[in-house]
Amino acid sequence: MDLKELESLIRLFDSLSLSELALKQGDFELNLKKEKQRTQDLGMIPAMVRESTNNTAEPSTDDNQTSGHIVKAPMVGVFYEAPSPKSPPFIKIGDQIAKGQVLCIIEAMKMINEVVSPVSGVVKEIFIANGELVEYDTPLIEIEVTGV
Amino acid sequence: MKTKDKVLRALLNHREEELSGQTMADHLGVSRNAVWAAVKTLQKEGVPIRALPNKGYRLPTTYDPLQASYFKKTLVESAPLWVYPTVDSTNDQLKNLARAGALHGSAVLADHQSAGKGRMGRSFYSPALTGLYVSVLLKPDPSFQVGLNTTLKAAVLAARCLEKYGAPPIGVKWVNDLYTSHGKVAGILTEATINMENGMVDTVVVGVGINLLPPAGGFPEDIASHAAALFSPDHYQPIKNPLAQDLVEAYRELLTEDQDHALLSEYRERSVVLGKEVLATMGDRKIVGTVKAIRDDGALVLERADGQLENLMSAEVSLRGDFGFGSNR
């Protein structure tokens, strides 16, 4: 096995969810081991966004008592603002939205995930463009909360 | 039950030979005239009953509609099954029912979709009667972590069910397309809702659309080059109801951990892209590479020409030179 093959093998091993790999080729022996799971398992949806119900608004100079709630990506995937390219977006800035309303879609591995609003309020900001890939916990949408 | 429905059921259950009007009349306890009138009404509604003079009536084997009465009690008692001759989209219908509080395991089945749905609003061609469309609602236990690989697992379960009913060997093209050597025969669409109060998956609707037979007049032009039917009309035996029942049963257990490993290994075995050179399209970006692996979470590991590996979470993948089926399944 030459260096290039070895390098590509190690990279492959690293990308897989394997914890150990042993290889024997003639008198060549290789053992690869991975430290316990990476900090975040990409493959699971239910995220630890529990704290997101807390008020994440930055200390603002706003005088009014409304608070901004940041909806963060519950998983990695592609952000979609509408159910299909021909449909109008689920929400736009300034829209009044109700708790339980669909805000956007995140798609990964052809699983379409509707992100449902945890609060009622007004859409203040949409941080992501349609079709963009988002990482877990990326801020997606800010909602000025008027009710929970 | 109306005479019309009784006549239809008698004909569905007796396809080997013609049933005479007199036999049906005697059996159903109605007049021969009533049977004749029922047959006429059914024919007018589009049921292809063939009448042979002096012999009687018979349905072709390719007439294979879903029958609500077929499904076994235990299946229907645990959660409701809605059976439609036609519905806009079984996934959409079930999502509406889910919002109204439908139970885990509820299912919507249809012979035809008037607005069949593919990924991101693409239409999924759904011809009358020659297809089968099944969607099942899953409400995962809060302690269960729903994986992004759910669609992959659903594809394997569909492939197994189809092969059980005599379909040719089925391959899967990442992520959600089922192929035979003739072309794409089925597709999966999984839709989930994520409750952002706790970041958990509230509901999952898993839907499968299957081309059982070639539609009358063939597939529409835009998909004719890669769509295919599982069975030829010449050799078709009615399987739709038992097949639908098996799919509902299999999907109700989709979100259980103990079968993950087996399903993912089988997904790799059935993969038509593993080890192959593919073109992956992500929005405006296109990359060519060799598929090195499919990870447990469902991501596709692609090796680019420069040796770099990329993990794809979302892409359209096509094989070089054909529409998805390699020679070694």
Short mmCIF file of C-alpha atoms in Angstrom, two decimals:
data_model
loop_
_atom_site.label_atom_id
_atom_site.label_comp_id
_atom_site.label_asym_id
_atom_site.label_seq_id
_atom_site.Cartn_x
_atom_site.Cartn_y
_atom_site.Cartn_z
CA MET A 1 0.00 0.00 0.00
CA ASP A 2 1.50 3.31 -1.00
CA LEU A 3 1.17 6.55 0.88
CA LYS A 4 -1.59 7.83 -1.35
CA GLU A 5 -3.72 4.74 -0.83
CA LEU A 6 -3.10 4.93 2.89
CA GLU A 7 -4.09 8.54 2.98
CA SER A 8 -7.32 7.93 1.11
CA LEU A 9 -8.10 4.96 3.33
CA ILE A 10 -7.64 7.01 6.47
CA ARG A 11 -9.81 9.75 5.10
CA LEU A 12 -12.50 7.24 4.23
CA PHE A 13 -12.31 5.73 7.69
CA ASP A 14 -12.60 9.15 9.21
CA SER A 15 -15.72 9.96 7.24
CA LEU A 16 -17.49 6.77 8.20
CA SER A 17 -19.22 6.10 11.46
CA LEU A 18 -16.83 3.27 12.22
CA SER A 19 -14.93 3.19 15.47
CA GLU A 20 -12.31 0.66 14.49
CA LEU A 21 -10.73 -0.78 11.37
CA ALA A 22 -8.16 -3.54 11.05
CA LEU A 23 -6.51 -4.33 7.75
CA LYS A 24 -4.02 -7.02 6.81
CA GLN A 25 -2.32 -7.29 3.43
CA GLY A 26 0.55 -9.76 3.36
CA ASP A 27 2.95 -8.59 6.03
CA PHE A 28 1.41 -5.14 6.13
CA GLU A 29 -0.88 -4.53 9.05
CA LEU A 30 -2.90 -1.48 9.92
CA ASN A 31 -5.11 -0.70 12.87
CA LEU A 32 -7.21 2.41 12.95
CA LYS A 33 -9.17 3.47 15.98
CA LYS A 34 -11.36 6.46 16.59
CA GLU A 35 -11.85 8.24 19.87
CA LYS A 36 -15.37 7.99 21.19
CA GLN A 37 -18.03 9.60 18.97
CA ARG A 38 -17.58 13.06 17.69
CA THR A 39 -19.24 15.68 19.80
CA GLN A 40 -22.26 15.80 17.61
CA ASP A 41 -23.91 13.02 15.78
CA LEU A 42 -24.92 14.52 12.49
CA GLY A 43 -27.34 11.79 11.68
CA MET A 44 -29.91 12.51 14.33
CA ILE A 45 -32.52 15.15 14.12
CA PRO A 46 -33.76 15.80 17.63
CA ALA A 47 -31.32 18.33 18.64
CA MET A 48 -30.45 19.98 21.82
CA VAL A 49 -32.29 23.10 20.90
CA ARG A 50 -34.14 22.94 24.16
CA GLU A 51 -32.45 26.04 25.42
CA SER A 52 -33.65 27.88 22.35
CA THR A 53 -36.94 28.59 24.05
CA ASN A 54 -34.96 30.87 26.28
CA ASN A 55 -34.81 34.38 25.18
CA THR A 56 -31.83 34.68 22.93
CA ALA A 57 -32.26 38.31 22.04
CA GLU A 58 -29.16 40.35 22.34
CA PRO A 59 -29.36 43.19 24.77
CA SER A 60 -30.85 45.70 22.46
CA THR A 61 -31.43 49.35 22.48
CA ASP A 62 -35.05 48.73 21.73
CA ASP A 63 -37.32 50.44 24.13
CA ASN A 64 -40.32 48.29 23.44
CA GLN A 65 -40.66 45.18 25.51
CA THR A 66 -40.87 42.69 22.66
CA SER A 67 -38.14 40.12 22.52
CA GLY A 68 -36.48 38.45 19.60
CA HIS A 69 -36.56 34.69 19.48
CA ILE A 70 -33.96 33.08 17.25
CA VAL A 71 -35.00 29.85 15.60
CA LYS A 72 -31.90 27.76 15.00
CA ALA A 73 -31.35 24.85 12.64
CA PRO A 74 -32.33 21.63 14.43
CA MET A 75 -30.15 19.61 12.03
CA VAL A 76 -27.81 19.92 9.08
CA GLY A 77 -29.41 20.20 5.69
CA VAL A 78 -30.58 22.48 2.94
CA PHE A 79 -32.79 25.42 3.91
CA TYR A 80 -35.92 25.95 1.83
CA GLU A 81 -38.22 28.92 2.27
CA ALA A 82 -41.13 27.36 0.34
CA PRO A 83 -42.69 23.92 -0.08
CA SER A 84 -41.80 23.98 -3.78
CA PRO A 85 -39.94 26.30 -6.13
CA LYS A 86 -43.26 27.52 -7.53
CA SER A 87 -44.93 28.18 -4.17
CA PRO A 88 -44.74 31.41 -2.22
CA PRO A 89 -42.44 31.28 0.81
CA PHE A 90 -43.87 30.05 4.12
CA ILE A 91 -43.07 33.40 5.74
CA LYS A 92 -41.62 36.79 4.89
CA ILE A 93 -40.27 39.60 7.01
CA GLY A 94 -43.07 41.46 8.76
CA ASP A 95 -45.48 38.51 8.69
CA GLN A 96 -47.57 37.84 11.76
CA ILE A 97 -47.13 34.17 12.57
CA ALA A 98 -48.76 31.83 15.03
CA LYS A 99 -47.17 29.22 17.23
CA GLY A 100 -47.32 25.89 15.39
CA GLN A 101 -47.00 27.46 11.97
CA VAL A 102 -44.43 26.09 9.51
CA LEU A 103 -41.51 28.51 9.12
CA CYS A 104 -39.28 26.71 6.64
CA ILE A 105 -38.06 23.33 5.47
CA ILE A 106 -34.70 21.71 6.06
CA GLU A 107 -33.96 18.82 3.79
CA ALA A 108 -31.29 16.19 4.22
CA MET A 109 -31.11 12.77 2.65
CA LYS A 110 -34.43 13.52 0.94
CA MET A 111 -36.19 13.80 4.21
CA ILE A 112 -38.26 16.96 4.19
CA ASN A 113 -38.38 18.48 7.66
CA GLU A 114 -40.88 21.20 8.40
CA VAL A 115 -39.64 23.55 11.10
CA VAL A 116 -42.59 24.56 13.26
CA SER A 117 -42.63 27.84 15.16
CA PRO A 118 -42.40 27.55 18.96
CA VAL A 119 -43.80 31.05 19.45
CA SER A 120 -46.28 33.54 18.07
CA GLY A 121 -44.99 36.85 16.82
CA VAL A 122 -43.73 38.83 13.89
CA VAL A 123 -40.95 37.73 11.55
CA LYS A 124 -38.09 40.14 12.11
CA GLU A 125 -35.29 38.60 10.10
CA ILE A 126 -34.54 35.62 7.87
CA PHE A 127 -30.82 34.94 7.97
CA ILE A 128 -30.53 32.25 5.32
CA ALA A 129 -31.11 32.32 1.58
CA ASN A 130 -33.24 29.72 -0.12
CA GLY A 131 -31.28 26.59 -1.06
CA GLU A 132 -28.36 27.27 1.28
CA LEU A 133 -26.76 24.48 3.28
CA VAL A 134 -27.01 25.06 7.02
CA GLU A 135 -25.09 23.49 9.86
CA TYR A 136 -26.69 22.38 13.07
CA ASP A 137 -27.59 25.34 15.31
CA THR A 138 -27.25 27.97 12.59
CA PRO A 139 -29.60 30.89 13.31
CA LEU A 140 -32.35 30.76 10.71
CA ILE A 141 -35.08 33.16 11.61
CA GLU A 142 -35.68 35.83 14.21
CA ILE A 143 -39.19 36.28 15.55
CA GLU A 144 -40.35 39.20 17.63
CA VAL A 145 -42.34 37.35 20.21
CA THR A 146 -45.85 38.49 20.99
CA GLY A 147 -47.04 35.30 22.61
CA VAL A 148 -45.88 31.83 23.55
CA MET B 1 -73.99 -3.29 0.66
CA LYS B 2 -75.49 -2.35 -2.68
CA THR B 3 -75.99 -5.01 -5.34
CA LYS B 4 -73.44 -3.18 -7.46
CA ASP B 5 -70.75 -3.57 -4.77
CA LYS B 6 -71.67 -7.20 -4.21
CA VAL B 7 -71.35 -7.92 -7.92
CA LEU B 8 -67.98 -6.18 -8.05
CA ARG B 9 -66.71 -8.14 -5.09
CA ALA B 10 -67.91 -11.43 -6.60
CA LEU B 11 -66.08 -10.63 -9.84
CA LEU B 12 -62.91 -9.56 -8.03
CA ASN B 13 -62.87 -12.79 -6.08
CA HIS B 14 -63.53 -14.94 -9.09
CA ARG B 15 -61.20 -14.08 -11.93
CA GLU B 16 -60.25 -17.54 -13.17
CA GLU B 17 -63.32 -17.91 -15.38
CA GLU B 18 -66.50 -16.17 -16.40
CA LEU B 19 -69.28 -15.85 -13.85
CA SER B 20 -72.72 -16.11 -15.36
CA GLY B 21 -75.41 -13.61 -14.52
CA GLN B 22 -77.56 -16.45 -13.23
CA THR B 23 -74.86 -17.78 -10.89
CA MET B 24 -74.30 -14.35 -9.41
CA ALA B 25 -78.05 -13.75 -9.10
CA ASP B 26 -78.52 -17.04 -7.25
CA HIS B 27 -75.52 -16.45 -5.07
CA LEU B 28 -76.41 -12.89 -4.15
CA GLY B 29 -80.14 -13.54 -3.83
CA VAL B 30 -81.15 -10.96 -6.40
CA SER B 31 -82.74 -11.12 -9.85
CA ARG B 32 -80.71 -11.68 -12.99
CA ASN B 33 -81.91 -8.33 -14.17
CA ALA B 34 -80.51 -6.64 -11.07
CA VAL B 35 -77.12 -8.25 -11.79
CA TRP B 36 -77.25 -7.06 -15.37
CA ALA B 37 -78.10 -3.51 -14.26
CA ALA B 38 -75.27 -3.56 -11.71
CA VAL B 39 -72.79 -4.66 -14.38
CA LYS B 40 -73.91 -1.86 -16.67
CA THR B 41 -73.51 0.71 -13.90
CA LEU B 42 -70.04 -0.57 -13.02
CA GLN B 43 -68.96 -0.50 -16.65
CA LYS B 44 -70.19 3.06 -16.91
CA GLU B 45 -68.06 3.93 -13.87
CA GLY B 46 -65.02 2.60 -15.68
CA VAL B 47 -64.73 -0.91 -14.26
CA PRO B 48 -63.50 -3.00 -17.22
CA ILE B 49 -65.93 -5.90 -16.92
CA ARG B 50 -65.78 -8.13 -19.97
CA ALA B 51 -68.97 -9.82 -21.02
CA LEU B 52 -68.82 -13.01 -23.05
CA PRO B 53 -72.09 -14.12 -24.63
CA ASN B 54 -73.45 -17.34 -23.13
CA LYS B 55 -70.62 -17.46 -20.61
CA GLY B 56 -70.87 -14.49 -18.34
CA TYR B 57 -68.75 -11.73 -16.86
CA ARG B 58 -65.12 -11.51 -15.94
CA LEU B 59 -62.56 -8.95 -14.78
CA PRO B 60 -59.06 -8.85 -16.25
CA THR B 61 -56.25 -9.60 -13.76
CA THR B 62 -54.80 -6.16 -14.43
CA TYR B 63 -57.87 -4.60 -12.85
CA ASP B 64 -56.52 -4.50 -9.32
CA PRO B 65 -58.05 -1.76 -7.18
CA LEU B 66 -57.51 -1.27 -3.47
CA GLN B 67 -60.35 -2.74 -1.45
CA ALA B 68 -60.94 -1.39 2.02
CA SER B 69 -62.58 -4.68 2.98
CA TYR B 70 -59.38 -6.62 2.27
CA PHE B 71 -57.30 -5.32 5.16
CA LYS B 72 -57.10 -7.52 8.19
CA LYS B 73 -58.83 -6.54 11.37
CA THR B 74 -55.75 -6.38 13.55
CA LEU B 75 -54.16 -3.89 11.17
CA VAL B 76 -57.20 -1.62 11.04
CA GLU B 77 -57.94 -1.81 14.74
CA SER B 78 -54.57 -0.48 15.88
CA ALA B 79 -54.86 2.63 13.71
CA PRO B 80 -57.20 3.71 10.93
CA LEU B 81 -56.57 3.09 7.26
CA TRP B 82 -58.05 5.46 4.71
CA VAL B 83 -58.48 3.91 1.27
CA TYR B 84 -59.17 6.17 -1.72
CA PRO B 85 -59.60 5.44 -5.41
CA THR B 86 -58.04 8.84 -5.94
CA VAL B 87 -56.56 11.53 -3.69
CA ASP B 88 -54.48 14.64 -4.34
CA SER B 89 -51.43 13.23 -2.58
CA THR B 90 -51.42 10.49 0.07
CA ASN B 91 -48.69 12.34 2.00
CA ASP B 92 -50.62 15.63 2.01
CA GLN B 93 -53.83 13.90 3.00
CA LEU B 94 -52.10 12.15 5.88
CA LYS B 95 -50.38 15.37 6.99
CA ASN B 96 -53.82 16.98 7.24
CA LEU B 97 -55.06 14.04 9.28
CA ALA B 98 -51.96 14.29 11.48
CA ARG B 99 -52.71 17.95 12.20
CA ALA B 100 -56.20 16.86 13.21
CA GLY B 101 -54.68 14.41 15.68
CA ALA B 102 -54.49 11.12 13.77
CA LEU B 103 -52.91 8.21 15.62
CA HIS B 104 -49.48 6.71 15.13
CA GLY B 105 -49.70 4.10 12.38
CA SER B 106 -52.60 5.73 10.53
CA ALA B 107 -52.30 5.22 6.81
CA VAL B 108 -53.64 6.67 3.59
CA LEU B 109 -53.74 4.39 0.55
CA ALA B 110 -54.73 5.26 -2.98
CA ASP B 111 -54.94 3.78 -6.47
CA HIS B 112 -54.30 7.15 -7.99
CA GLN B 113 -52.91 10.55 -7.02
CA SER B 114 -54.22 13.63 -8.78
CA ALA B 115 -51.35 15.80 -7.52
CA GLY B 116 -48.65 13.28 -6.67
CA LYS B 117 -45.72 14.81 -4.91
CA GLY B 118 -42.04 14.28 -5.31
CA ARG B 119 -39.28 16.00 -3.46
CA MET B 120 -39.66 19.76 -3.11
CA GLY B 121 -42.95 19.99 -4.91
CA ARG B 122 -41.94 18.15 -8.04
CA SER B 123 -44.87 16.28 -9.36
CA PHE B 124 -44.82 12.53 -9.12
CA TYR B 125 -46.69 10.99 -12.01
CA SER B 126 -49.51 8.87 -10.62
CA PRO B 127 -51.66 7.14 -13.21
CA ALA B 128 -55.04 5.60 -12.44
CA LEU B 129 -55.10 2.02 -11.22
CA THR B 130 -51.68 0.98 -12.48
CA GLY B 131 -50.00 2.42 -9.41
CA LEU B 132 -50.09 2.11 -5.66
CA TYR B 133 -49.57 4.97 -3.24
CA VAL B 134 -49.16 4.35 0.47
CA SER B 135 -48.38 6.82 3.26
CA VAL B 136 -48.00 5.95 6.91
CA LEU B 137 -47.98 8.35 9.87
CA LEU B 138 -45.39 7.75 12.58
CA LYS B 139 -45.26 9.51 15.90
CA PRO B 140 -41.92 8.59 17.37
CA ASP B 141 -41.53 8.05 21.06
CA PRO B 142 -39.88 11.17 22.55
CA SER B 143 -36.91 9.05 23.61
CA PHE B 144 -36.35 7.82 20.06
CA GLN B 145 -33.88 9.69 17.94
CA VAL B 146 -35.22 9.93 14.42
CA GLY B 147 -32.35 9.46 12.01
CA LEU B 148 -31.77 11.28 8.78
CA ASN B 149 -31.45 7.80 7.31
CA THR B 150 -35.21 7.20 7.61
CA THR B 151 -35.75 7.49 3.86
CA LEU B 152 -33.01 4.95 3.17
CA LYS B 153 -34.59 2.46 5.53
CA ALA B 154 -38.01 3.02 3.98
CA ALA B 155 -36.53 2.32 0.53
CA VAL B 156 -35.16 -1.05 1.67
CA LEU B 157 -38.46 -2.06 3.26
CA ALA B 158 -40.31 -1.17 0.04
CA ALA B 159 -37.82 -3.15 -2.06
CA ARG B 160 -38.28 -6.19 0.18
CA CYS B 161 -42.08 -6.02 -0.03
CA LEU B 162 -42.01 -5.69 -3.82
CA GLU B 163 -39.65 -8.61 -4.31
CA LYS B 164 -41.83 -10.73 -2.06
CA TYR B 165 -44.63 -10.26 -4.58
CA GLY B 166 -42.55 -11.36 -7.52
CA ALA B 167 -40.96 -8.10 -8.66
CA PRO B 168 -37.63 -8.34 -10.46
CA PRO B 169 -34.52 -7.51 -8.36
CA ILE B 170 -34.72 -3.97 -7.00
CA GLY B 171 -31.80 -1.59 -6.70
CA VAL B 172 -31.77 1.73 -4.88
CA LYS B 173 -30.35 4.96 -6.22
CA TRP B 174 -29.31 7.36 -3.48
CA VAL B 175 -31.40 8.48 -1.85
CA ASN B 176 -34.97 7.55 -2.54
CA ASP B 177 -35.40 5.96 -5.95
CA LEU B 178 -36.10 2.29 -6.57
CA TYR B 179 -34.97 0.81 -9.85
CA THR B 180 -35.21 -2.39 -11.79
CA SER B 181 -33.09 -3.00 -14.89
CA HIS B 182 -35.88 -1.30 -16.85
CA GLY B 183 -35.91 1.98 -14.96
CA LYS B 184 -37.36 3.77 -11.98
CA VAL B 185 -40.29 1.84 -10.57
CA ALA B 186 -40.91 3.50 -7.22
CA GLY B 187 -39.97 6.47 -5.07
CA ILE B 188 -40.06 7.35 -1.39
CA LEU B 189 -40.95 10.70 0.12
CA THR B 190 -40.46 11.24 3.84
CA GLU B 191 -41.79 14.37 5.49
CA ALA B 192 -41.30 15.24 9.13
CA THR B 193 -42.34 18.08 11.38
CA ILE B 194 -39.91 19.37 13.95
CA ASN B 195 -41.31 20.96 17.04
CA MET B 196 -38.91 23.78 17.83
CA GLU B 197 -40.06 23.99 21.42
CA ASN B 198 -37.99 20.93 22.12
CA GLY B 199 -36.22 20.34 18.82
CA MET B 200 -37.81 16.92 18.51
CA VAL B 201 -39.53 15.25 15.61
CA ASP B 202 -43.28 15.27 16.26
CA THR B 203 -44.48 13.35 13.25
CA VAL B 204 -43.03 11.54 10.29
CA VAL B 205 -45.06 10.76 7.20
CA VAL B 206 -43.40 8.17 5.02
CA GLY B 207 -44.87 7.72 1.57
CA VAL B 208 -44.13 5.37 -1.29
CA GLY B 209 -45.38 5.53 -4.86
CA ILE B 210 -45.08 2.45 -7.04
CA ASN B 211 -45.58 1.87 -10.78
CA LEU B 212 -47.07 -1.61 -10.75
CA LEU B 213 -48.15 -1.71 -14.39
CA PRO B 214 -47.47 0.43 -17.44
CA PRO B 215 -50.14 3.14 -17.60
CA ALA B 216 -52.56 3.10 -20.50
CA GLY B 217 -50.93 5.14 -23.23
CA GLY B 218 -47.47 4.85 -21.68
CA PHE B 219 -45.56 7.13 -19.33
CA PRO B 220 -45.57 10.85 -20.12
CA GLU B 221 -42.73 12.06 -22.30
CA ASP B 222 -40.77 13.88 -19.60
CA ILE B 223 -40.30 10.72 -17.55
CA ALA B 224 -40.66 8.04 -20.25
CA SER B 225 -36.88 7.71 -20.65
CA HIS B 226 -36.34 6.47 -17.11
CA ALA B 227 -39.71 5.46 -15.63
CA ALA B 228 -40.71 1.82 -15.75
CA ALA B 229 -43.36 -0.54 -14.49
CA LEU B 230 -42.63 -3.45 -12.19
CA PHE B 231 -44.83 -5.92 -14.00
CA SER B 232 -45.96 -6.66 -17.51
CA PRO B 233 -49.75 -6.80 -18.01
CA ASP B 234 -49.42 -10.24 -19.63
CA HIS B 235 -48.20 -11.88 -16.46
CA TYR B 236 -49.79 -9.71 -13.82
CA GLN B 237 -51.58 -11.26 -10.89
CA PRO B 238 -53.52 -9.01 -8.51
CA ILE B 239 -51.26 -8.19 -5.57
CA LYS B 240 -52.10 -4.64 -4.68
CA ASN B 241 -54.04 -5.26 -1.48
CA PRO B 242 -51.68 -7.74 0.17
CA LEU B 243 -48.71 -5.61 -0.94
CA ALA B 244 -50.28 -2.47 0.55
CA GLN B 245 -50.96 -4.35 3.77
CA ASP B 246 -47.34 -5.49 4.02
CA LEU B 247 -46.07 -1.96 3.38
CA VAL B 248 -48.26 -0.51 6.12
CA GLU B 249 -47.11 -3.17 8.56
CA ALA B 250 -43.45 -2.67 7.68
CA TYR B 251 -43.61 1.12 7.88
CA ARG B 252 -45.35 1.11 11.22
CA GLU B 253 -42.16 -0.44 12.60
CA LEU B 254 -39.84 1.85 10.64
CA LEU B 255 -38.71 3.87 13.62
CA THR B 256 -37.43 1.06 15.79
CA GLU B 257 -33.78 0.83 16.48
CA ASP B 258 -33.24 -2.90 16.30
CA GLN B 259 -33.42 -3.12 12.53
CA ASP B 260 -31.24 -0.15 11.62
CA HIS B 261 -28.04 -2.08 11.08
CA ALA B 262 -29.64 -4.73 8.86
CA LEU B 263 -31.54 -2.19 6.80
CA LEU B 264 -28.50 -0.02 6.17
CA SER B 265 -26.31 -2.97 5.15
CA GLU B 266 -29.02 -4.05 2.78
CA TYR B 267 -29.28 -0.50 1.43
CA ARG B 268 -25.58 -0.64 0.53
CA GLU B 269 -26.01 -4.05 -1.08
CA ARG B 270 -28.88 -2.74 -3.17
CA SER B 271 -27.14 0.51 -4.03
CA VAL B 272 -26.65 1.14 -7.73
CA VAL B 273 -24.22 4.01 -7.13
CA LEU B 274 -21.76 2.55 -4.62
CA GLY B 275 -18.33 2.27 -6.24
CA LYS B 276 -19.55 4.03 -9.36
CA GLU B 277 -18.68 7.33 -10.92
CA VAL B 278 -21.56 9.73 -10.52
CA LEU B 279 -22.55 13.29 -11.19
CA ALA B 280 -23.92 15.02 -8.10
CA THR B 281 -25.94 18.19 -8.51
CA MET B 282 -26.51 20.51 -5.58
CA GLY B 283 -28.33 23.61 -6.71
CA ASP B 284 -25.93 25.27 -9.15
CA ARG B 285 -22.98 23.19 -8.07
CA LYS B 286 -22.07 20.02 -9.92
CA ILE B 287 -19.35 17.57 -8.97
CA VAL B 288 -18.17 14.34 -10.51
CA GLY B 289 -16.72 11.70 -8.28
CA THR B 290 -16.69 8.08 -7.23
CA VAL B 291 -19.03 6.91 -4.50
CA LYS B 292 -16.80 5.45 -1.79
CA ALA B 293 -19.37 4.79 0.89
CA ILE B 294 -22.83 5.42 2.23
CA ARG B 295 -22.61 6.37 5.88
CA ASP B 296 -24.92 5.11 8.61
CA ASP B 297 -26.57 8.52 8.76
CA GLY B 298 -27.32 8.20 5.05
CA ALA B 299 -24.73 10.64 3.71
CA LEU B 300 -22.99 9.79 0.46
CA VAL B 301 -19.19 9.82 0.57
CA LEU B 302 -17.87 10.98 -2.78
CA GLU B 303 -14.23 10.99 -3.83
CA ARG B 304 -13.52 13.79 -6.23
CA ALA B 305 -10.96 13.59 -9.01
CA ASP B 306 -8.45 15.48 -6.84
CA GLY B 307 -8.72 12.81 -4.16
CA GLN B 308 -10.70 14.93 -1.72
CA LEU B 309 -13.65 13.28 -0.03
CA GLU B 310 -16.98 15.02 0.27
CA ASN B 311 -19.92 14.00 2.38
CA LEU B 312 -23.15 14.79 0.61
CA MET B 313 -26.27 15.37 2.66
CA SER B 314 -28.45 16.63 -0.12
CA ALA B 315 -27.93 16.19 -3.84
CA GLU B 316 -29.32 14.74 -7.03
CA VAL B 317 -27.12 11.91 -8.15
CA SER B 318 -26.98 10.37 -11.59
CA LEU B 319 -24.83 7.62 -12.96
CA ARG B 320 -22.75 8.22 -16.00
CA GLY B 321 -24.32 7.04 -19.19
CA ASP B 322 -27.64 5.84 -17.88
CA PHE B 323 -30.46 6.69 -15.60
CA GLY B 324 -29.48 4.85 -12.55
CA PHE B 325 -29.15 1.12 -12.90
CA GLY B 326 -25.73 -0.45 -13.08
CA SER B 327 -25.11 -3.94 -14.35
CA ASN B 328 -24.20 -5.39 -10.97
CA ARG B 329 -27.12 -4.43 -8.83
#
